[in-house]
CSV table of C-alpha atoms in Angstrom, one decimal:
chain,number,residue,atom,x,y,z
A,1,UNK,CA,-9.1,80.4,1.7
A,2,UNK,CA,-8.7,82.9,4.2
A,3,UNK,CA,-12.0,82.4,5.7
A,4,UNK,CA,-11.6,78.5,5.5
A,5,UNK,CA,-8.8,78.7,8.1
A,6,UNK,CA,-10.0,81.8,10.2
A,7,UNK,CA,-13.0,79.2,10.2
A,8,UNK,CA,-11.4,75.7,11.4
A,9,UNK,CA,-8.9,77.1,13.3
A,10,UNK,CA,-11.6,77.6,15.8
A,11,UNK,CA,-9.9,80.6,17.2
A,12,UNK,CA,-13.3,82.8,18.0
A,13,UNK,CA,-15.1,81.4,20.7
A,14,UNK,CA,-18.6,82.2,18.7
A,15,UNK,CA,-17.8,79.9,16.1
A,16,UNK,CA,-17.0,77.5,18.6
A,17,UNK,CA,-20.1,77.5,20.3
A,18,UNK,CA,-22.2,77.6,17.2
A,19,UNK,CA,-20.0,74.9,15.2
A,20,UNK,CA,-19.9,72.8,18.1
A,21,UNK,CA,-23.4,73.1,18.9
A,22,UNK,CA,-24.4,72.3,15.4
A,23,UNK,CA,-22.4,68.7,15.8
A,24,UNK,CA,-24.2,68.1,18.8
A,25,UNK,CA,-27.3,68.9,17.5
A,26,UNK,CA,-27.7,67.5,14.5
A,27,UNK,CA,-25.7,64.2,15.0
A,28,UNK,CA,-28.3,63.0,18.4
A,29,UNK,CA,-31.0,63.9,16.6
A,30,UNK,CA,-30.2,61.8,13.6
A,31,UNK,CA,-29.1,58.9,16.6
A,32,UNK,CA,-32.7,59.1,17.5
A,33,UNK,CA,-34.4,60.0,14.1
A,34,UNK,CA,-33.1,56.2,12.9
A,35,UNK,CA,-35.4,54.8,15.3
A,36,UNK,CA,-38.2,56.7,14.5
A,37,UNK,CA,-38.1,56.3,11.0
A,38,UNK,CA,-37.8,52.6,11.3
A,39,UNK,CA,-41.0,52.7,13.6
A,40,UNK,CA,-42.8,54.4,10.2
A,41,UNK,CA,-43.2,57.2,12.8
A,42,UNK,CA,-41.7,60.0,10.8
A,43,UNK,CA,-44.3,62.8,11.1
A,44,UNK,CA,-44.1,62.2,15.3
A,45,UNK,CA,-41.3,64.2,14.7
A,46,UNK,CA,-42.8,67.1,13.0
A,47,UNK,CA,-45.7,66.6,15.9
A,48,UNK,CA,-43.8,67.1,18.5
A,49,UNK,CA,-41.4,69.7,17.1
A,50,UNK,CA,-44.6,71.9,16.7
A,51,UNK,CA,-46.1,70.9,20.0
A,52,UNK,CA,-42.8,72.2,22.1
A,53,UNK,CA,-43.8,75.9,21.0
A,54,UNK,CA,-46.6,76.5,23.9
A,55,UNK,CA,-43.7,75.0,26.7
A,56,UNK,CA,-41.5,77.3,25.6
A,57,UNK,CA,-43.8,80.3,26.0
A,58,UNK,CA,-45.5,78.5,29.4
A,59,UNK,CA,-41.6,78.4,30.8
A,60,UNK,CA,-41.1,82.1,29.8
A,61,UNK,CA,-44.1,83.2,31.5
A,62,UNK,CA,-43.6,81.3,34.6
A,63,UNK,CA,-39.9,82.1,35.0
A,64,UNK,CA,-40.0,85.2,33.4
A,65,UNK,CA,-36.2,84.6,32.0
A,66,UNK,CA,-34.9,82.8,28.8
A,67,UNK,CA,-32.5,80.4,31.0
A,68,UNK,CA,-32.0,77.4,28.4
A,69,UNK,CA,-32.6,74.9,30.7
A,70,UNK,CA,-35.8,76.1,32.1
A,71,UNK,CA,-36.9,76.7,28.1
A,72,UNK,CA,-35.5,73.4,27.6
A,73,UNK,CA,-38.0,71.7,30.1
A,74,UNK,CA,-40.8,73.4,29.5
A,75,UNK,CA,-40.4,72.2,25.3
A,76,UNK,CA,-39.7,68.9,26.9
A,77,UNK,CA,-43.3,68.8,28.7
A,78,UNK,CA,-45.5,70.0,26.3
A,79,UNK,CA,-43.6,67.9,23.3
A,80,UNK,CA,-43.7,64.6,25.8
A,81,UNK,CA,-47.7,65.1,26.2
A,82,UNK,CA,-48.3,65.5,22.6
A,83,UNK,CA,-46.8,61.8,21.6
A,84,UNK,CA,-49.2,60.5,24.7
A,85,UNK,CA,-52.2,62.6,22.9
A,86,UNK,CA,-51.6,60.9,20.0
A,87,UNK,CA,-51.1,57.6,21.4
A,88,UNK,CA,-54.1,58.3,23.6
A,89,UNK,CA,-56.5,59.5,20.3
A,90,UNK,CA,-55.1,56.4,18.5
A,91,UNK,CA,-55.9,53.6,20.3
A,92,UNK,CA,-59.1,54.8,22.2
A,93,UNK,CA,-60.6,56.0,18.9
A,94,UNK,CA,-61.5,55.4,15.5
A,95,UNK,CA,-58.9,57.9,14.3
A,96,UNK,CA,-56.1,57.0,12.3
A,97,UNK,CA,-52.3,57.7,13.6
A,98,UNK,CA,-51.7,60.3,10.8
A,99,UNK,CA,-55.0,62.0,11.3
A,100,UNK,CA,-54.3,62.1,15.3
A,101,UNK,CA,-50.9,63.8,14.5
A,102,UNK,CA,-52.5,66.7,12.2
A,103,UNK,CA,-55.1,67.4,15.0
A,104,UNK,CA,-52.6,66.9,17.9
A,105,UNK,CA,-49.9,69.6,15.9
A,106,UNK,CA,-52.3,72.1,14.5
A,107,UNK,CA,-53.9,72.4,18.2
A,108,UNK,CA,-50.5,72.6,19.7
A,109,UNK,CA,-49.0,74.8,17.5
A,110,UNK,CA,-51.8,77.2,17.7
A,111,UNK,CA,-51.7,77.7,21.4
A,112,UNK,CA,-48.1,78.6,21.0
A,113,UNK,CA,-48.6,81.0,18.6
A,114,UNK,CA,-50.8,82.4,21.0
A,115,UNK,CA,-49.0,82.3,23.9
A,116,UNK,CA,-45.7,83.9,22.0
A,117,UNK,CA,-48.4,86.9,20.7
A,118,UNK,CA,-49.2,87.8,24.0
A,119,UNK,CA,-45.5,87.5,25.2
A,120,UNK,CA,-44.8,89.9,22.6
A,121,UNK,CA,-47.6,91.9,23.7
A,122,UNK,CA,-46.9,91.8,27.4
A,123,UNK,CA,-44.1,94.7,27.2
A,124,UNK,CA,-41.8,92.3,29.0
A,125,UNK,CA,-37.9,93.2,27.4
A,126,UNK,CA,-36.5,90.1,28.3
A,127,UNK,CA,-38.7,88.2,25.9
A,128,UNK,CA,-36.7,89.8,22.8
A,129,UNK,CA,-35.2,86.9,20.6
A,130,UNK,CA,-38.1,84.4,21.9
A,131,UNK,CA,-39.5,84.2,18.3
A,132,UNK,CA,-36.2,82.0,17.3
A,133,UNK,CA,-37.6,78.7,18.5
A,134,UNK,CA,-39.7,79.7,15.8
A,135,UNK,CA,-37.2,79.3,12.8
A,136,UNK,CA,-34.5,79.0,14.8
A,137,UNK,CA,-31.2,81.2,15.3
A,138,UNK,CA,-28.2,79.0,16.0
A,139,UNK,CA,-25.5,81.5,15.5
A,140,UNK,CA,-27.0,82.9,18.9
A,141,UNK,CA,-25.9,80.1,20.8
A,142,UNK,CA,-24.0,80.6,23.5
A,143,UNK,CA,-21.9,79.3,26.4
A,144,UNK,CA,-24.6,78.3,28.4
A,145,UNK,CA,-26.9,77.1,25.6
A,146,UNK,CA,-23.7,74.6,24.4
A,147,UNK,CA,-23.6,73.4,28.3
A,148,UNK,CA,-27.6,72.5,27.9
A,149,UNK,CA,-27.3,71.0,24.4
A,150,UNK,CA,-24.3,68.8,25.3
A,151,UNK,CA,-25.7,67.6,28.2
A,152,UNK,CA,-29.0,66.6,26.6
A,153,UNK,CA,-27.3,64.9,23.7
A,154,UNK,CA,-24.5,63.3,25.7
A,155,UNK,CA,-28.1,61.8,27.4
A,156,UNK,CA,-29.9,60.5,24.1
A,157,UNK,CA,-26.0,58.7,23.3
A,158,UNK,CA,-25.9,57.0,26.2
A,159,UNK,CA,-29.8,56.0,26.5
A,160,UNK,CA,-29.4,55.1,22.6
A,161,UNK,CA,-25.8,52.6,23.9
A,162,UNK,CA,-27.3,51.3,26.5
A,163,UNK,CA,-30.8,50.4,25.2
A,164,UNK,CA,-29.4,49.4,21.6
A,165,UNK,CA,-30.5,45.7,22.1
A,166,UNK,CA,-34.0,46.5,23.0
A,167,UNK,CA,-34.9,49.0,20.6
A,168,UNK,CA,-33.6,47.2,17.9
A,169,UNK,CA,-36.2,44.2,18.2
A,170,UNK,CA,-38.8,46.9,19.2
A,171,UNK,CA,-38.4,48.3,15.9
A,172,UNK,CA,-38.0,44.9,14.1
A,173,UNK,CA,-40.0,42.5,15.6
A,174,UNK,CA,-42.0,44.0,18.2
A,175,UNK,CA,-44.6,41.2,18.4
A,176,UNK,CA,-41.4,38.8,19.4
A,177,UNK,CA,-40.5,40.9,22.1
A,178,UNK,CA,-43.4,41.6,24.0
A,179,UNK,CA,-43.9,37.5,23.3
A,180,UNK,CA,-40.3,36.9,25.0
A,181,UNK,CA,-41.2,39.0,28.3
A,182,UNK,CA,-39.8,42.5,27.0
A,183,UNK,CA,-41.3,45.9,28.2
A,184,UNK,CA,-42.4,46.9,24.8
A,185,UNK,CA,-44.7,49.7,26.9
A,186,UNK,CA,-42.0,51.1,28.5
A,187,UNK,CA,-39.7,50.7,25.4
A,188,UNK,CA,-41.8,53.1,23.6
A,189,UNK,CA,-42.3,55.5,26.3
A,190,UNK,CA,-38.3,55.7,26.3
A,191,UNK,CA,-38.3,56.4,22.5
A,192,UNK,CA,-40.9,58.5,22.9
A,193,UNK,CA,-38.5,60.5,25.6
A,194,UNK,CA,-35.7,60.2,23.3
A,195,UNK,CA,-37.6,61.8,20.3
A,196,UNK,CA,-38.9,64.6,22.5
A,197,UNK,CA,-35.3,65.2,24.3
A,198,UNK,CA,-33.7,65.0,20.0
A,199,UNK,CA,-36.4,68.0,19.0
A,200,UNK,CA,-36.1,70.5,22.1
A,201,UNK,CA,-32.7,70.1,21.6
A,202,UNK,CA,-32.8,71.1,18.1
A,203,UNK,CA,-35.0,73.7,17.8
A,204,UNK,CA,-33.1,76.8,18.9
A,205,UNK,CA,-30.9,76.1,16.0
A,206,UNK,CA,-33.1,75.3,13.2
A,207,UNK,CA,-36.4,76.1,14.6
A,208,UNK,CA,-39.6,74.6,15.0
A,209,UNK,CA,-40.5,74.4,11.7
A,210,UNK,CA,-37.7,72.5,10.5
A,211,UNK,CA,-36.8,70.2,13.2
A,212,UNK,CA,-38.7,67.2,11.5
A,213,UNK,CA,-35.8,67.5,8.9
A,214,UNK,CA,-33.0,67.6,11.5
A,215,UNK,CA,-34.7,64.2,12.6
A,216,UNK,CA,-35.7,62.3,9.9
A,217,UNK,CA,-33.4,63.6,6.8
A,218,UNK,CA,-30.0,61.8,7.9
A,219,UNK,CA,-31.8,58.4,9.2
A,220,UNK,CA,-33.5,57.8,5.7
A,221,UNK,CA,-30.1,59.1,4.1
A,222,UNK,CA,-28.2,56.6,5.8
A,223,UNK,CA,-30.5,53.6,5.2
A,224,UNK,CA,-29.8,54.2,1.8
A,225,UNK,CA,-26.0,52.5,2.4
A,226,UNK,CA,-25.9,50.0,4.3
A,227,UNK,CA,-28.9,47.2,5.9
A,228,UNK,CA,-27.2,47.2,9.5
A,229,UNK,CA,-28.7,49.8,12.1
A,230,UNK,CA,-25.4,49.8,14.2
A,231,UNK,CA,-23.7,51.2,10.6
A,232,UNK,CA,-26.8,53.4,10.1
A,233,UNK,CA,-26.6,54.6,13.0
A,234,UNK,CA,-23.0,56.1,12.5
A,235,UNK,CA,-23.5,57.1,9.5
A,236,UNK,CA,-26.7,58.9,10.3
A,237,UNK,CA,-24.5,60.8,13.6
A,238,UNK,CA,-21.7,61.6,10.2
A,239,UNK,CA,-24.0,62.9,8.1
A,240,UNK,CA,-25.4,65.1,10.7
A,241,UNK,CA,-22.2,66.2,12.1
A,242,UNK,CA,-21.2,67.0,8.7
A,243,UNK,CA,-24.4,69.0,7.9
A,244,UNK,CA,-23.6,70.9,11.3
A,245,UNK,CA,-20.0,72.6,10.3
A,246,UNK,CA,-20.8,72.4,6.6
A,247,UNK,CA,-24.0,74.9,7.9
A,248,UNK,CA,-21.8,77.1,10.4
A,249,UNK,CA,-19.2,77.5,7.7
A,250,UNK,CA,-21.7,78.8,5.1
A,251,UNK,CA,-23.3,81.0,7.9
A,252,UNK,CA,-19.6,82.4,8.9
A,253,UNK,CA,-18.4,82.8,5.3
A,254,UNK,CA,-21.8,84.3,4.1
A,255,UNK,CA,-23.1,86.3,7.5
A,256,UNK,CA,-27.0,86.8,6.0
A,257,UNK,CA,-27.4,83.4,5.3
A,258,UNK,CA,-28.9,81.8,8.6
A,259,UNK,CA,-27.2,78.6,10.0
A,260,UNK,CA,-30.6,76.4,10.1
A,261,UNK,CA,-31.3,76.6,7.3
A,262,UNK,CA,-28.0,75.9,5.7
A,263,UNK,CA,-27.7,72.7,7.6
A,264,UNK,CA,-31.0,71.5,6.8
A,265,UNK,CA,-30.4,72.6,3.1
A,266,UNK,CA,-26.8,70.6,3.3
A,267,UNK,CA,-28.0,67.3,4.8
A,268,UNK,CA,-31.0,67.5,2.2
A,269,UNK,CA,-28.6,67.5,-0.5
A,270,UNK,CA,-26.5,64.6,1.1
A,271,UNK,CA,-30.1,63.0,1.4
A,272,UNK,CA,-30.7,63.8,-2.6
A,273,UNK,CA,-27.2,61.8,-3.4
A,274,UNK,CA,-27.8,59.1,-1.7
A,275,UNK,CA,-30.9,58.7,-3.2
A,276,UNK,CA,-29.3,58.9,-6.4
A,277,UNK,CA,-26.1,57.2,-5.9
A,278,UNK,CA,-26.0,54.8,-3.0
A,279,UNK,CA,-24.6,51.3,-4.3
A,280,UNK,CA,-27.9,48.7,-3.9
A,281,UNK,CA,-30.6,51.2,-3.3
A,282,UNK,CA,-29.7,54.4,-4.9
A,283,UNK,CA,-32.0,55.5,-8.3
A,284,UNK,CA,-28.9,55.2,-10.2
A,285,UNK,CA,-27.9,51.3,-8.8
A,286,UNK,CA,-31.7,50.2,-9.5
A,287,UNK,CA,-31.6,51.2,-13.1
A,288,UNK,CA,-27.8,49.7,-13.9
A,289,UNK,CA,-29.6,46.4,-12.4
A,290,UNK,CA,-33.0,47.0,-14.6
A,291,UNK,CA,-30.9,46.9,-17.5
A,292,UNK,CA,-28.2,44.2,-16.8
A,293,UNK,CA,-31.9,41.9,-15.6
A,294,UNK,CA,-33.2,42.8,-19.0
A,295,UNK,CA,-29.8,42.0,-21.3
A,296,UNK,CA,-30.0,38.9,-19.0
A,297,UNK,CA,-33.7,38.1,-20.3
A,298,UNK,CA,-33.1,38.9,-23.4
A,299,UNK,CA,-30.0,36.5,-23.8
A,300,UNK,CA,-31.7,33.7,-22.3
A,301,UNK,CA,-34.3,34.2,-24.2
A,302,UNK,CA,-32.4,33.4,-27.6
A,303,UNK,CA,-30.7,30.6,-26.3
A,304,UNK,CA,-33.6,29.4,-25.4
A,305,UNK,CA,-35.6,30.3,-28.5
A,306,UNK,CA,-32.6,28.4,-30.6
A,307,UNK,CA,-32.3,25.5,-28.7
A,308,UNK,CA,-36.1,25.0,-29.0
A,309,UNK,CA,-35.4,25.1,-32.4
A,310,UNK,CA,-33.2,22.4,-32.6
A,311,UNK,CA,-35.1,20.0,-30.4
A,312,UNK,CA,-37.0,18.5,-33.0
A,313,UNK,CA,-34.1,17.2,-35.2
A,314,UNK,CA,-31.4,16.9,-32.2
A,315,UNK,CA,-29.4,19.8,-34.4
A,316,UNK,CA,-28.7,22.7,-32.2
A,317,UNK,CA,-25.4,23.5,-34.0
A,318,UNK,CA,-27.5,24.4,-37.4
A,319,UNK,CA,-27.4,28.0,-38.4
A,320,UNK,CA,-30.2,29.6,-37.7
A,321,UNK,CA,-31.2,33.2,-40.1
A,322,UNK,CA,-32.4,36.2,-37.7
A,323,UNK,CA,-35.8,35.8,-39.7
A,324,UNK,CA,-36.6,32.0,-38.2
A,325,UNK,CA,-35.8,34.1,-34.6
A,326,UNK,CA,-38.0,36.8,-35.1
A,327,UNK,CA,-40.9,34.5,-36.8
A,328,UNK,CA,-40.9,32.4,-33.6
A,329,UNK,CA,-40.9,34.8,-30.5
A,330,UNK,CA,-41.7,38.4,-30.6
A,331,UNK,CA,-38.5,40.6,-30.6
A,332,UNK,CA,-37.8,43.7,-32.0
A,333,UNK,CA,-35.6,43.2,-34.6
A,334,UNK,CA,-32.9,46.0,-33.5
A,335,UNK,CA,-33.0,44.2,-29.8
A,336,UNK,CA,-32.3,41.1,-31.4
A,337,UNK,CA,-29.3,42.2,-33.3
A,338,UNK,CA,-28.0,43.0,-30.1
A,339,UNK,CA,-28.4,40.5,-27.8
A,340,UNK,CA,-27.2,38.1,-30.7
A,341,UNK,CA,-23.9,40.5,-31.1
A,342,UNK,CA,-23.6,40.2,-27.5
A,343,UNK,CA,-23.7,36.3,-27.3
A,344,UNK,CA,-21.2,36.1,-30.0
A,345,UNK,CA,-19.0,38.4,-27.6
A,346,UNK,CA,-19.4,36.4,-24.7
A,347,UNK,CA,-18.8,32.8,-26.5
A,348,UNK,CA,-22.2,31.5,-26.8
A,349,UNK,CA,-23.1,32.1,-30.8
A,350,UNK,CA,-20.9,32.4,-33.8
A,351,UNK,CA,-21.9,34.0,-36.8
A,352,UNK,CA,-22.3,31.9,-40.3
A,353,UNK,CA,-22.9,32.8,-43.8
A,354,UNK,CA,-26.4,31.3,-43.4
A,355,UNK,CA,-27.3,32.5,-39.7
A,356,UNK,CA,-26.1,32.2,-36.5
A,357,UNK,CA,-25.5,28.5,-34.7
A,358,UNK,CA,-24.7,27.9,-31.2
A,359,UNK,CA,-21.4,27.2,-29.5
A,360,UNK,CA,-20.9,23.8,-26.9
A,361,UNK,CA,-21.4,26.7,-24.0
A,362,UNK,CA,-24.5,28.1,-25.9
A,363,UNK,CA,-26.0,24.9,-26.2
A,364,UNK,CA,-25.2,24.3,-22.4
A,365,UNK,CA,-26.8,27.7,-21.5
A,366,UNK,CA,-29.9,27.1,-23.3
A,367,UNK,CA,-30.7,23.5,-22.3
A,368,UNK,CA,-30.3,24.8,-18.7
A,369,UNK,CA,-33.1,27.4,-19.2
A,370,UNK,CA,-35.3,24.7,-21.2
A,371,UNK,CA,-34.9,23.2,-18.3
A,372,UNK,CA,-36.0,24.9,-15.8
A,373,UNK,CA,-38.7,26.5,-17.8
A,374,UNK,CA,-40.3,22.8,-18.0
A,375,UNK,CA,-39.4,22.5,-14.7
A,376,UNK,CA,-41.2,24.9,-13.5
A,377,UNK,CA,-44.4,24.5,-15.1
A,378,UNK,CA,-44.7,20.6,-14.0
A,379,UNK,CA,-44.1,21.8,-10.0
A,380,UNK,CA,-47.0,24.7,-10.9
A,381,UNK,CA,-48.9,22.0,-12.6
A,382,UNK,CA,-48.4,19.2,-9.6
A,383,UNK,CA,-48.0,21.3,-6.1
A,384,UNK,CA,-49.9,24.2,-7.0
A,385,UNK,CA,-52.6,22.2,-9.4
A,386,UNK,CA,-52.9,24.9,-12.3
A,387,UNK,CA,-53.7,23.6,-15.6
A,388,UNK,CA,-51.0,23.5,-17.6
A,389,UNK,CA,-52.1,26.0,-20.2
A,390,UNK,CA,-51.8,28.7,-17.5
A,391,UNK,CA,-48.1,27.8,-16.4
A,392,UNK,CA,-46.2,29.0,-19.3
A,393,UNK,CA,-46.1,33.2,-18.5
A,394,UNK,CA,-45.2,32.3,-15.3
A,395,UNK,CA,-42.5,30.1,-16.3
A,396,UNK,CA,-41.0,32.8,-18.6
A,397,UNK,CA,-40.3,34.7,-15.4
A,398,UNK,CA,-39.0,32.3,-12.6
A,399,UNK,CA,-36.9,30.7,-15.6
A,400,UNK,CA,-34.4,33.6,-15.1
A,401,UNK,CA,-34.1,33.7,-11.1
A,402,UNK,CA,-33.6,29.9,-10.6
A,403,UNK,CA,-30.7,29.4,-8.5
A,404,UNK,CA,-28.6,26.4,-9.1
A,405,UNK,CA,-29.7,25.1,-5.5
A,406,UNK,CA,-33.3,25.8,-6.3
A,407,UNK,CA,-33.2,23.6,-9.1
A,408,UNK,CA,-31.4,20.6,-7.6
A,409,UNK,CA,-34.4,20.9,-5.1
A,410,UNK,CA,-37.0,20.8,-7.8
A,411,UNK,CA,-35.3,18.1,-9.3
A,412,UNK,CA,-35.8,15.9,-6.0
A,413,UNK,CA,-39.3,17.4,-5.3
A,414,UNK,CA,-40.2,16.1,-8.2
A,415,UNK,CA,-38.6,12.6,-8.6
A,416,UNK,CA,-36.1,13.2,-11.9
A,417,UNK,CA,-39.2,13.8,-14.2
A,418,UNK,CA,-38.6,13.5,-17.9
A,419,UNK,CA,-41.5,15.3,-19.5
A,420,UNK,CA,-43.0,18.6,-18.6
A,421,UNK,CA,-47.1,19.0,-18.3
A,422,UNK,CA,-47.1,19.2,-22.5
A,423,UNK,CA,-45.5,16.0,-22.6
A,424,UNK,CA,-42.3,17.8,-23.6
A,425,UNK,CA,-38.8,16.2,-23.0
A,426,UNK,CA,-36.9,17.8,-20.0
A,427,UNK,CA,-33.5,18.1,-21.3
C-alpha cells in the first residue's frame, strides 16, 4: 500500500514524466489505431513502426545528438515514405497490400538494423541508449521527451476533432465520399500522417517491435462495446490511458520489469476480456444467445410438431404421449423432455395422465409458426419460383426469425392466401 500512494501521489518527478508520458502515448495512439483498424489496415501499423528505425539512426548521424525532436522527425520521414511505398507497390503492381507491407517492413527494418550497427560501431559516446527505440525504454523519459510527446499527441487530438466528419465516411463509405466531392486522396494522406505521427510517438516507450500493439490492441478492444466510433473512440483513449499508469505502476512497484512491455501486456489482457465478456459481441454473449436461439427452436418446434398433429381432426387440446412426438420429428428424447418441461413452465403445455396437450396460448403459439412456415414456402414457391419440394428446410429456419411486421407484409404480398404450395391450409 505504501508503494500505491508513494506512486499516485505523483510526488517524484520521474514517475511523473514516465506515467504521464505513458497516458499520452498510449491513449493518441489508440485515437488513431481506431481508424486504422476500421480501414482493415492493421499491419500498416507494424509497417511503419518498423520502417521509423533507419530515420532514427539517419537523424543521429546527421545531428550527431539524441535531441527527441530531431529523432522524432527523422522516424516521422522514413515511417511517412514507407505507407507511400506501399501505396506506390499496391496500386502500380500486381502485388497484393499485405505482401507489399512484408517487403516494404523487412527492407526497412533491415537498413536500420544496419545503420544502428554501424552507430554502435562508430565509437561515438553519445549514441549510448540508441538501441531503445528498439524495444523501447519508457522509464527513460524525460522532461524534454514529455514536451515532444505531448506536443505530437495534443496534434493527432486535434487533427482526429477536427477531421472527425471526414474520416468517418472515409472509413465507412469511401465510395460515397469521393462521389459527393470529398478529398478522399488527401483524406488518406492525412491518416496516413496521423498513423505515422501515433508510431514515432510511441516507440521510445514500447519500442519498435511492439508499437503495432500500442496501435491496434485498444481500437479492436473497444469495438467490442459499443457500434458508435465517437464512443469507440473514448473508450479506445481509456483503455489506453489505463494501460499507460497500470504499466508505470508495475514498472515502479517491480523496478526489473520494463514499462513497455507491461502496458502492452495490460491492454492485451483488457483486449482478452472484452473478447470474452463484452455484452453483444463478447465470446461469452454469443454463446448465452446460441443457446437461448436453440431453446427458442426447440420450443417452436413442438408447438409446432403438436399443432400439426391436431390439424387433421381440429383437436389440438388432445393429449399427446412423448412417443407420437418423437415418432414424427427427430428429437432426442432427453432434449425433448426438456423443452416440454419448459413449455409447461412458461404456460404453453400441461401435463396429462395420457401425454401432454396444449394450453389456449400454446395453441396460439403454434398456429403462428404453422403459419409462417406455410407462409414462407408459398412466397419461395411464387417470387423466387422454387418447386415446392425444395422450400420446406428453408422454411424450418426463417420460421423462427419472422418479425411480426415481416409477416403482415407477406400477408399483403401475397393476397391473404389460404393454402400453402402442398395445398395445406394456412391457419
Amino acid at each position: 500500500m505504501n508503494e500505491f500512494f508513494e506512486f499516485f501521489s505523483f510526488a517524484d518527478a520521474n514517475v511523473r514524466y514516465v506515467t504521464l508520458g505513458s497516458v499520452l502515448l498510449a491513449s493518441s495512439s489508440a485515437v488513431v489505431g481506431c481508424f486504422t483498424l476500421l480501414r482493415k489496415r492493421a499491419l500498416v501499423g507494424d509497417a511503419v513502426a518498423h520502417a521509423v528505425l533507419p530515420g532514427v539512426c539517419l537523424a543521429f548521424i546527421l545531428s550527431g545528438t539524441k535531441n527527441p525532436l530531431i529523432l522524432l522527425i527523422g522516424a516521422f520521414i522514413t515511417g511517412w515514405l514507407s505507407l507511400i511505398a506501399i501505396d506506390f507497390i499496391t496500386s502500380r503492381s500486381r502485388i497484393k497490400e499485405d505482401t507489399a507491407i512484408g517487403l516494404v517492413l523487412s527492407v526497412f527494418f533491415g537498413v536500420g538494423i544496419l545503420l544502428l550497427t554501424a552507430i554502435q560501431h562508430s565509437g561515438n559516446a553519445a549514441q549510448s541508449g540508441l538501441d531503445k527505440f528498439l524495444f523501447g525504454k519508457a522509464a527513460s523519459l524525460v522532461g524534454d521527451d514529455l514536451i515532444a510527446f505531448g506536443v505530437v499527441a495534443v496534434l493527432l487530438l486535434i487533427a482526429t476533432v477536427l477531421f472527425y466528419k471526414e474520416l468517418k465516411l472515409l472509413c465507412f463509405d469511401e465510395t460515397f465520399a469521393r462521389t459527393i466531392g470529398f478529398p478522399v486522396r488527401g483524406l488518406e494522406l492525412l491518416l496516413t500522417t496521423l498513423t505515422v505521427l501515433a508510431v514515432v510517438v510511441g516507440i521510445q516507450a514500447v519500442g519498435v517491435v511492439l508499437m503495432a500493439a500500442m496501435l491496434i490492441t485498444p481500437a479492436a478492444a473497444a469495438r467490442f462495446w459499443t457500434d458508435r466510433l465517437g464512443l469507440m473512440l473514448v473508450l479506445a483513449a481509456l483503455m489506453g490511458a489505463f494501460s499507460g499508469v497500470a504499466g508505470a505502476f508495475v514498472s515502479y512497484t517491480a523496478p526489473a520489469m520494463p514499462t513497455g512491455p507491461w502496458i502492452v501486456l495490460i491492454i492485451s489482457m483488457i483486449a482478452i476480456l472484452s473478447f470474452a465478456f463484452a455484452p453483444k459481441k463478447g465470446w461469452v454473449a454469443r454463446l448465452l444467445r446460441q443457446r437461448t436461439n436453440k431453446t427458442l427452436i426447440l420450443e417452436e418446434n413442438l408447438l409446432k410438431l403438436m399443432y400439426q398433429l391436431g390439424e387433421p381432426d381440429q383437436d389440438f387440446y388432445r393429449p399427446r404421449p412423448i412417443k407420437e412426438l418423437l415418432a414424427r420429428r427427430a428429437i432426442p428424447a432427453k432434449t425433448a423432455k426438456i423443452g416440454l418441461h419448459k413449455l409447461r413452465r412458461q404456460g404453453y403445455l400441461e401435463r396429462q395422465p395420457e401425454g401432454w396437450s396444449m394450453t389456449m396460448e400454446g395453441v396460439s403459439r403454434g398456429r403462428r409458426v404453422v403459419r409462417l412456415h406455410r407462409l414462407w414456402e408459398l412466397y419461395l414457391t411464387q417470387y423466387l419460383h422454387l418447386a415446392s419440394d425444395h422450400v420446406h428446410e428453408d422454411a424450418e429456419t426463417i420460421e423462427h426469425i419472422i418479425t411480426p411486421e415481416l409477416e403482415q407484409r407477406l400477408m399483403i404480398e401475397l393476397n391473404y392466401p389460404v393454402l400453402d404450395p402442398h395445398s395445406s391450409k394456412i391457419p
